[in-house]
Coordinates of C-alpha atoms and ligand atoms in Angstrom, one line a residue:
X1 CA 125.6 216.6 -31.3
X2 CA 129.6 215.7 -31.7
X3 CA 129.7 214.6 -27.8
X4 CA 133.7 215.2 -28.3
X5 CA 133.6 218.3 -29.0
X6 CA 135.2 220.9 -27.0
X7 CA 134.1 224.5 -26.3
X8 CA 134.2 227.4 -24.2
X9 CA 130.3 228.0 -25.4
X10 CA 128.9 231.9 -26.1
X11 CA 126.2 229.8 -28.2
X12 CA 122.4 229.7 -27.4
X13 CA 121.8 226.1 -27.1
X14 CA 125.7 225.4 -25.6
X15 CA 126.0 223.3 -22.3
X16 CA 128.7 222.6 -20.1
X17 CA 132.0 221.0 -22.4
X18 CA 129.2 220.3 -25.1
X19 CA 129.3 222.3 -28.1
X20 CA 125.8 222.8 -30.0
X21 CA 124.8 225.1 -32.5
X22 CA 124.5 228.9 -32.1
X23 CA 122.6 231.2 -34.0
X24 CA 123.8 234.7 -34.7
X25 CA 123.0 237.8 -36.4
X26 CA 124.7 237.9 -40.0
X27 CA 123.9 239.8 -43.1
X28 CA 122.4 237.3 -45.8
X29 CA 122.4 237.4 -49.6
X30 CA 119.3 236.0 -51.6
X31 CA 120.3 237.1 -55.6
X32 CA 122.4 239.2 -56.6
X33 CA 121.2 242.4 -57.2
X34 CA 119.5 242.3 -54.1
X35 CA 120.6 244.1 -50.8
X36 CA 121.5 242.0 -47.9
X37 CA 119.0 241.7 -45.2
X38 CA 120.7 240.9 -41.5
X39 CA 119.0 238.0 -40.5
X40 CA 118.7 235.5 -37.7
X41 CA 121.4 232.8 -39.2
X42 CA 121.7 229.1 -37.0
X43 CA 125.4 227.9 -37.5
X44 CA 125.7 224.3 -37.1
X45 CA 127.3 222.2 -34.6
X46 CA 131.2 222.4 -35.1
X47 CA 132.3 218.9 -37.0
X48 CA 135.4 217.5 -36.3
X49 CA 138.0 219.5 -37.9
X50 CA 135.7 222.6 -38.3
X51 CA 136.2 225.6 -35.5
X52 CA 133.8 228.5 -34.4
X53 CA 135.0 232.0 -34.4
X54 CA 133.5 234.8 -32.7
X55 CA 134.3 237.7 -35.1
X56 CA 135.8 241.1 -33.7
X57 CA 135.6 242.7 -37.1
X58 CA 135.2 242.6 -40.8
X59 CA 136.6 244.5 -43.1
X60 CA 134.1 245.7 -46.3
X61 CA 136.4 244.2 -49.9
X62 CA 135.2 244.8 -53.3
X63 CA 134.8 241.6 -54.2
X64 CA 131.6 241.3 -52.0
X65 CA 130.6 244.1 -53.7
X66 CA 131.6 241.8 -57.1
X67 CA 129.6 239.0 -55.7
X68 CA 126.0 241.1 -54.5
X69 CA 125.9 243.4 -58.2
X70 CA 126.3 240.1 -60.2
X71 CA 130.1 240.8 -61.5
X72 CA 131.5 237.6 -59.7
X73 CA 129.4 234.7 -59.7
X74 CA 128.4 232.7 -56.6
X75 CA 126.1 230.5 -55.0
X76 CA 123.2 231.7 -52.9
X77 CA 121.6 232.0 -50.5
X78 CA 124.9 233.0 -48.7
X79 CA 126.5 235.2 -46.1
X80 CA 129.0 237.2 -47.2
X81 CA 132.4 238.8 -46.2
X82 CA 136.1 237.5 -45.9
X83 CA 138.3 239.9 -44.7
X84 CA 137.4 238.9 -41.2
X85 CA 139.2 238.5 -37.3
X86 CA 138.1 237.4 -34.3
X87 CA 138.4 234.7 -30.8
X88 CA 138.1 230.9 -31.4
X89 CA 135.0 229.9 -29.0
X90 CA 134.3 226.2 -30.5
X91 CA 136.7 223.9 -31.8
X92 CA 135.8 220.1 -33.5
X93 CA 136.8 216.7 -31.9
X94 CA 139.8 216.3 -34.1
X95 CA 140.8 219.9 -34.3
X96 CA 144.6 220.5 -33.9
X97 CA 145.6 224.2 -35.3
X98 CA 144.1 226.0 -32.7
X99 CA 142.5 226.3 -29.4
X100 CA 139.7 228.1 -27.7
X101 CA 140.7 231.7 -26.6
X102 CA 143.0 232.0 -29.7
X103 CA 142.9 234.8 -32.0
X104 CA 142.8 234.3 -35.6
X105 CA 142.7 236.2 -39.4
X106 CA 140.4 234.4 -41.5
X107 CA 141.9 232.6 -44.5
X108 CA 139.7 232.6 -47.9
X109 CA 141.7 230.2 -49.7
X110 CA 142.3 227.3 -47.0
X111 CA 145.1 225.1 -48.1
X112 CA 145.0 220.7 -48.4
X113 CA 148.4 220.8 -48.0
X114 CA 148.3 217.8 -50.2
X115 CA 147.3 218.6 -53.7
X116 CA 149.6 219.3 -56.6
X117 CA 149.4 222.9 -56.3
X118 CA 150.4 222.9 -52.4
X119 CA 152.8 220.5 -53.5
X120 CA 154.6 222.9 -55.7
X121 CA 154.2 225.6 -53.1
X122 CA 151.5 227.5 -54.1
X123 CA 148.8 227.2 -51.8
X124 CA 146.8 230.1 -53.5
X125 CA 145.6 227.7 -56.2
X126 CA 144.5 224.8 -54.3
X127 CA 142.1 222.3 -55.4
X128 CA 140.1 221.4 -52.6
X129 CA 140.3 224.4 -49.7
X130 CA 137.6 226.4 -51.7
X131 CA 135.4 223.5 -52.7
X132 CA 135.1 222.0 -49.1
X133 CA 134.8 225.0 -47.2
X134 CA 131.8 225.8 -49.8
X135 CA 130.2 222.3 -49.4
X136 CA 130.7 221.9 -45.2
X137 CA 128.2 222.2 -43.0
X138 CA 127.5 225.7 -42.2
X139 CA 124.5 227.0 -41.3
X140 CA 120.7 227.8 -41.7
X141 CA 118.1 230.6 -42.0
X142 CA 115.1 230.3 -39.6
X143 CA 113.3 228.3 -42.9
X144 CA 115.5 226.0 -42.9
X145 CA 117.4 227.0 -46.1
X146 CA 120.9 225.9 -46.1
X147 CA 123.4 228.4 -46.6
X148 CA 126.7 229.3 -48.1
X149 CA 129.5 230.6 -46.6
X150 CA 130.4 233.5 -49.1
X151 CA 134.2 232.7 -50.1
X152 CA 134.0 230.1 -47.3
X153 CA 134.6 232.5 -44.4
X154 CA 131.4 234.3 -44.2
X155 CA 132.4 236.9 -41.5
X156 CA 129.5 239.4 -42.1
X157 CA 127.9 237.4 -39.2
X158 CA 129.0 237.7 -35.5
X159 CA 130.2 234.3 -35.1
X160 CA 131.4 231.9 -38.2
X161 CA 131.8 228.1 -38.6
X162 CA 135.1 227.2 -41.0
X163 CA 137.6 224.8 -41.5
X164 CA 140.8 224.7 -39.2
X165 CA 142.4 225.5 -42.2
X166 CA 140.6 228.6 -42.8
X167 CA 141.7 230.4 -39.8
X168 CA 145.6 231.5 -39.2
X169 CA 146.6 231.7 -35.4
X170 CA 147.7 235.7 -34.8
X171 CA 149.7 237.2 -31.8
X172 CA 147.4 238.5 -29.6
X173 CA 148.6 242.0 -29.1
X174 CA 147.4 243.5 -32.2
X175 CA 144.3 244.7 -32.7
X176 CA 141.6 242.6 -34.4
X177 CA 140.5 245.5 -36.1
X178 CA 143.6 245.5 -38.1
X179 CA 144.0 242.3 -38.1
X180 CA 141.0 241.8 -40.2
X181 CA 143.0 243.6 -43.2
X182 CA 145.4 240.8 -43.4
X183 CA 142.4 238.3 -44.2
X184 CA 142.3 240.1 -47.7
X185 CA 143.0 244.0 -48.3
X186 CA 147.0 243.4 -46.9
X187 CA 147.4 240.2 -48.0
X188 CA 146.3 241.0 -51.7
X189 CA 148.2 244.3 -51.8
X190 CA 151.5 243.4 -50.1
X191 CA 151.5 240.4 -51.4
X192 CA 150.9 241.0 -55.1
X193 CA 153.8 243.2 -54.8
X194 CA 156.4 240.8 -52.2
X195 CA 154.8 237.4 -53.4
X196 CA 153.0 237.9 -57.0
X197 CA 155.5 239.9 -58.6
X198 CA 158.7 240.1 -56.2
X199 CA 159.9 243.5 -56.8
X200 CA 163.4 244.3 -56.6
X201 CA 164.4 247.3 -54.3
X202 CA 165.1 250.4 -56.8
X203 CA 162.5 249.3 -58.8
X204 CA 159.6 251.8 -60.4
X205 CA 155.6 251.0 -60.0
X206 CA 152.7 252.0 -60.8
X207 CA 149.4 251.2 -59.0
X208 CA 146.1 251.5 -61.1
X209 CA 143.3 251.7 -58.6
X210 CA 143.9 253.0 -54.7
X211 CA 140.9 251.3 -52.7
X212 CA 142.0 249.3 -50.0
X213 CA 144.5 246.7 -51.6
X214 CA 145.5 248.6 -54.1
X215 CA 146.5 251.2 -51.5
X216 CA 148.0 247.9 -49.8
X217 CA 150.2 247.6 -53.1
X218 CA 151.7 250.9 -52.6
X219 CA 152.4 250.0 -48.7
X220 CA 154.3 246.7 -50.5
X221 CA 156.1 248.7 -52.5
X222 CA 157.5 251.1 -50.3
X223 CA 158.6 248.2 -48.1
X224 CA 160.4 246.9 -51.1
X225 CA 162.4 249.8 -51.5
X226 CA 160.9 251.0 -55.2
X227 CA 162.3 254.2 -55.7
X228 CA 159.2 255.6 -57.7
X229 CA 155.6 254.4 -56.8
X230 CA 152.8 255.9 -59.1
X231 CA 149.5 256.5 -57.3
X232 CA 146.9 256.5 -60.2
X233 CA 143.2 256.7 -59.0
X234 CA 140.2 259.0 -60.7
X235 CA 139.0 259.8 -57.3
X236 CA 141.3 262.5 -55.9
X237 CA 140.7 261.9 -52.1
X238 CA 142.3 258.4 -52.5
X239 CA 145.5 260.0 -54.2
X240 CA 145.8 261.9 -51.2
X241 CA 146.0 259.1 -49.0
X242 CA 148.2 257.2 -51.5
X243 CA 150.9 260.0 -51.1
X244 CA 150.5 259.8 -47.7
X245 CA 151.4 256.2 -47.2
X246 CA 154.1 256.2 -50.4
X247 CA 153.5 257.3 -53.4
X248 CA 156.2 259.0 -54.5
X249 CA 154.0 261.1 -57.8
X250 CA 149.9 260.8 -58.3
X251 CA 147.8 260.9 -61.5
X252 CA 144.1 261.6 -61.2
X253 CA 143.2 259.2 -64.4
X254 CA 140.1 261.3 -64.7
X255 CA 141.4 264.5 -66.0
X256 CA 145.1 263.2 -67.1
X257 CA 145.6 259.8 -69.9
X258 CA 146.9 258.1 -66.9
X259 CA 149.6 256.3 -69.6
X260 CA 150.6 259.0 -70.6
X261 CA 151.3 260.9 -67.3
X262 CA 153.2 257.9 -65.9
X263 CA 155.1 257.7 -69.1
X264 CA 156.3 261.4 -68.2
X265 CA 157.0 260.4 -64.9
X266 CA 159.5 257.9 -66.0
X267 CA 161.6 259.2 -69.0
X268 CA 159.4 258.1 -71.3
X269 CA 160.0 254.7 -70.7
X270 CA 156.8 253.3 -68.2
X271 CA 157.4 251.7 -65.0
X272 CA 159.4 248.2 -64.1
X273 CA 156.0 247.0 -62.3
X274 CA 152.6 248.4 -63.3
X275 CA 149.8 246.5 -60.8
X276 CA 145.9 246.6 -62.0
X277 CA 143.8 246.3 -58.9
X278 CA 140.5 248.0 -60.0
X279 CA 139.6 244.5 -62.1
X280 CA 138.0 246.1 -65.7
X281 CA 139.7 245.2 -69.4
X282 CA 140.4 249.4 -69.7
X283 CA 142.7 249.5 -66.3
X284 CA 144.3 246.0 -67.5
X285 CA 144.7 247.6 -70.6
X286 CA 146.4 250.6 -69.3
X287 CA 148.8 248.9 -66.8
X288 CA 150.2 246.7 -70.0
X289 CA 150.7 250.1 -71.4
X290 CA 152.3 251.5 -68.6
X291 CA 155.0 248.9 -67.8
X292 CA 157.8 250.1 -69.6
X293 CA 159.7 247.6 -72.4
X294 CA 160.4 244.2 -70.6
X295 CA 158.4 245.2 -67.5
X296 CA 156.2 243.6 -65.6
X297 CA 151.7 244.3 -65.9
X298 CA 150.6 242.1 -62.4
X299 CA 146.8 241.9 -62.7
X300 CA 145.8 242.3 -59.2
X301 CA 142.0 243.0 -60.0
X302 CA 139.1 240.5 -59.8
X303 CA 136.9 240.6 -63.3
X304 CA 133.9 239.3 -65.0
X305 CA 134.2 236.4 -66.7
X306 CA 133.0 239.1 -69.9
X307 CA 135.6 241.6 -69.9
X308 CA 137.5 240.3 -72.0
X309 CA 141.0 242.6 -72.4
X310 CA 142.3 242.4 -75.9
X311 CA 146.4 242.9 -77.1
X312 CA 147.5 242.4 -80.6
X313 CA 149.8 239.5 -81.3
X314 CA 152.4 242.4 -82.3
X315 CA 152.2 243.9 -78.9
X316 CA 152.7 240.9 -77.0
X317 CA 155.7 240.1 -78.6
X318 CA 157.9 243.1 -79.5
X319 CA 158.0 244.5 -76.1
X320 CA 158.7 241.7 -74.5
X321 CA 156.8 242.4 -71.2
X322 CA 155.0 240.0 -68.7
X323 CA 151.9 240.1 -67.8
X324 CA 151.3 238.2 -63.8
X325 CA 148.0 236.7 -63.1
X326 CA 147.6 237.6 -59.4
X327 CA 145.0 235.3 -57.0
X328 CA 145.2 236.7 -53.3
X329 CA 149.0 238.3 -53.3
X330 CA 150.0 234.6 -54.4
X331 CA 150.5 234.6 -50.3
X332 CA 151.1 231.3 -48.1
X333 CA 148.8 232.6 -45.1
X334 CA 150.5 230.5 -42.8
X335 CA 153.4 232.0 -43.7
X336 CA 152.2 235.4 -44.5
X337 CA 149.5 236.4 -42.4
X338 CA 152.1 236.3 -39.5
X339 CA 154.5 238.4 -41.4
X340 CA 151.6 240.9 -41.9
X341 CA 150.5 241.5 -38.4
X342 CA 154.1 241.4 -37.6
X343 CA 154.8 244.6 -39.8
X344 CA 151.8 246.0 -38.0
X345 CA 152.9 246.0 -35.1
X346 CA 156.2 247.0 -35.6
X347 CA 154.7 249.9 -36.9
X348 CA 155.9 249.3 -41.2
X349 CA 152.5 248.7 -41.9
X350 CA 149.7 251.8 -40.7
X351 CA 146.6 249.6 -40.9
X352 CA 144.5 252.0 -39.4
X353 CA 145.2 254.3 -42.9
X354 CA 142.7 252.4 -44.1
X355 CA 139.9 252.0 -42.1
X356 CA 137.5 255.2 -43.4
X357 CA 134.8 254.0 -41.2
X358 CA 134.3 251.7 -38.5
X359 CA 130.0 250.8 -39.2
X360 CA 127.8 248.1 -37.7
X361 CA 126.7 244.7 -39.3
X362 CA 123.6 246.8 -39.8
X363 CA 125.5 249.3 -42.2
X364 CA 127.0 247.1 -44.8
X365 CA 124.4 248.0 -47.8
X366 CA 125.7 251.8 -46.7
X367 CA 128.8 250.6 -46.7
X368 CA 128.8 248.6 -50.7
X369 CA 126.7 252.4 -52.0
X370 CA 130.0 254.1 -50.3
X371 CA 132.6 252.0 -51.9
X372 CA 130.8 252.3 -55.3
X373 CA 130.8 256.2 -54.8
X374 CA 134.6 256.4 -54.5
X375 CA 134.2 257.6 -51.2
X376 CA 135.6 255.1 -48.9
X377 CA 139.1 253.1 -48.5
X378 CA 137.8 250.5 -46.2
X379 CA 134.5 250.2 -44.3
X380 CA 135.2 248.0 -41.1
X381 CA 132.3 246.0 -39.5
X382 CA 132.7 245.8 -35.4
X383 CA 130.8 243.0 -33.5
Ligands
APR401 N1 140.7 254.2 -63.2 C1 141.4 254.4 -62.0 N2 140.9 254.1 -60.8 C2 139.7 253.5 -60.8 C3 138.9 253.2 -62.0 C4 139.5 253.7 -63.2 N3 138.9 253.5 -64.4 N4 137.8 252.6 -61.6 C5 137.8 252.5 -60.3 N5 139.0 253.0 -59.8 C6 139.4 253.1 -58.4 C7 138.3 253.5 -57.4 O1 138.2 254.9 -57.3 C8 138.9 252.9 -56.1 O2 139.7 253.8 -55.4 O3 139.8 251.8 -58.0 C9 139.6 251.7 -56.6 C10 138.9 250.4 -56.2 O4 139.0 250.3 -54.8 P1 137.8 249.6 -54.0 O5 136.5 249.7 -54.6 O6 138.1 250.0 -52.5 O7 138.2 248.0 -54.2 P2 139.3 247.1 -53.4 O8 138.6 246.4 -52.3 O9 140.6 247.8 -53.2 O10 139.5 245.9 -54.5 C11 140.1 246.3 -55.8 O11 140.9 244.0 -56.1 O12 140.4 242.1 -54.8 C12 140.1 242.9 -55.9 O13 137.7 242.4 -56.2 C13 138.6 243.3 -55.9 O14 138.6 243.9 -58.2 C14 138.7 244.4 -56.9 C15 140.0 245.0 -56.7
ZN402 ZN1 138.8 240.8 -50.7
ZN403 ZN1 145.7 221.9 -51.8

């Protein structure tokens, strides 16, 4: 045991200013394929700069979905989930970002702060966040396996043990409910549309795919000031929500050629801004075709390494349009994350739009069968 490290315990084996380790309840993933069973997980005692949150909540994303059927690959066994909020209860020797009692967002992309790509101020793309927080001491299974923390954050589990980078310091009057949107959904959404692509007010978009961040796009793009935002979904309950957070027009892509529709839409010409967020080569394909000439395709959607998406040399050229890469809204969550809950609670952003259902840890297979169905926006884990 660190004998310097500071705590407020909640943890089985936790004595007096001692921190030790805790074990907790948290949903674990064996092979892909393969449900997650909610298991008995031991997280380790806090190192130095590593700190212990006590989750509130944890929002349901796709790409755990991505990681459980196989589409994304990933280490295992892990615990999954990343879209996560909750209370510092444990913090390491040397830990200077946060104390105990202070409520957080958790961050999947913890930034170094050092290498090239923070030095150039993009954070999104560092080099050495993802691999530490996958190789640091984490936690165990009752055998002993070691785990991984799924995207580093693991917040399918009451309590998780990250990085101090990993965890962003929130006010505390919002609710960590909604907070736990900003940790991916919000951040992805709004920030693919503010960050990513930086749409200009007046502009027209187009959102392929209305699940929880791309319904976040649509959110960023009315807070941008587009004039036209084009819902496009094939599941009509998600269309409905999308025009009742700002979509301007809808196209149900399963009984309309959704380029065609959003062609009509906008004289012909396509949209300045056409975002993919369902992550397949057809909806890639369609939001290139959408964008209008010289506008802008921002790929929003996480795909398999597979899919590949196909353009002729002819089309790339004569039309002169750009096609964004897009890895987490390109956000800064130090920056960001406090913007976000920010616009929450000033009432710009309606997080709870998107919570369909509030489940327990217990639910979460439910929860991955729901969002393959169509049928959810965002399934929220409470602890
Ligand atoms: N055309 C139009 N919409 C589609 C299509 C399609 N061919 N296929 C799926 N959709 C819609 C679904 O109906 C759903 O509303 O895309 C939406 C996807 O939403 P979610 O499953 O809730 O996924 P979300 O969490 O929003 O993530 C979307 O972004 O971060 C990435 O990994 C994530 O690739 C995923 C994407
Ligand atoms: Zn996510
Ligand atoms: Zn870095």
């Amino acid at each position: 045991m660190d004998e310097n490290t500071r705590g407020t315990g909640g943890g089985d084996e936790t004595v007096g200013a001692k921190v030790g380790k805790r074990k907790v309840n948290a949903a674990v993933l064996r092979a892909p394929g393969e449900p997650l069973s909610v298991e008995t997980v031991t997280l380790e005692v806090p190192g130095p700069h590593q700190v212990r949150v006590s989750l509130a909540a944890s929002g349901v994303c796709h790409s755990d979905l991505s990681i459980q059927n196989g589409t994304l690959p990933f280490m295992f066994p892990t615990v999954l989930g990343h879209e996560g909020a909750g209370v510092v209860e444990a913090v390491g020797s040397e830990v200077t970002r946060v104390r105990v009692g202070d409520h957080v967002v958790l961050c999947w992309m913890p930034a170094c702060r050092e290498c090239f790509w923070c030095r150039v101020g993009q954070p999104v793309l560092c080099e050495n966040g993802l691999t530490e927080a996958f190789t640091a001491p984490y936690g165990t299974l009752e055998s002993g396996e070691v785990l991984i923390p799924g995207l580093g954050t693991a917040t399918f589990a009451e309590a998780t043990l990250v990085s101090e980078r990993s965890v962003v310091k929130i006010d505390e009057r919002i609710g960590l409910d909604q907070a736990a949107l900003v940790g991916c959904a919000l951040s992805t959404g709004i920030g693919a549309v503010a960050r990513t692509a930086e749409v200009p007010a007046g502009s027209s978009v187009a959102v392929v795919g209305c699940g929880g961040v791309g319904l976040a796009a649509i959110v960023g793009a009315r807070l941008a000031g587009a004039s036209k935002i084009v819902a496009v979904d094939r599941v009509s309950a998600k269309l409905a929500i999308a025009s009742l957070i700002g979509a301007t027009d809808v196209v149900d892509s399963s009984s309309s050629d959704p380029v065609a529709a959003v062609r009509a839409i906008t004289e012909g010409r396509g949209v300045d801004y056409a975002f993919e967020v369902v992550g397949r080569s057809s909806t890639i394909k369609q939001a290139f075709q959408m964008a209008r000439r010289g506008g802008t395709a921002v790929i929003v959607g996480a795909g398999s390494a597979d899919d590949d998406v196909s353009f002729s040399a002819m089309d790339l050229f004569v039309d002169a349009k750009r096609i964004l890469g897009c890895v987490y809204g390109s956000v800064d969550a130090d920056r960001d994350f406090p913007w976000l809950v920010g616009l929450i609670m000033d009432g710009n952003v309606d997080a709870s739009a998107f919570v369909s259902r509030r489940i327990g840890l217990d639910d979460v297979n439910d929860a991955f069968k729901s969002m393959e169905a169509g049928e959810v926006t965002r399934s929220v884990i409470i602890y």
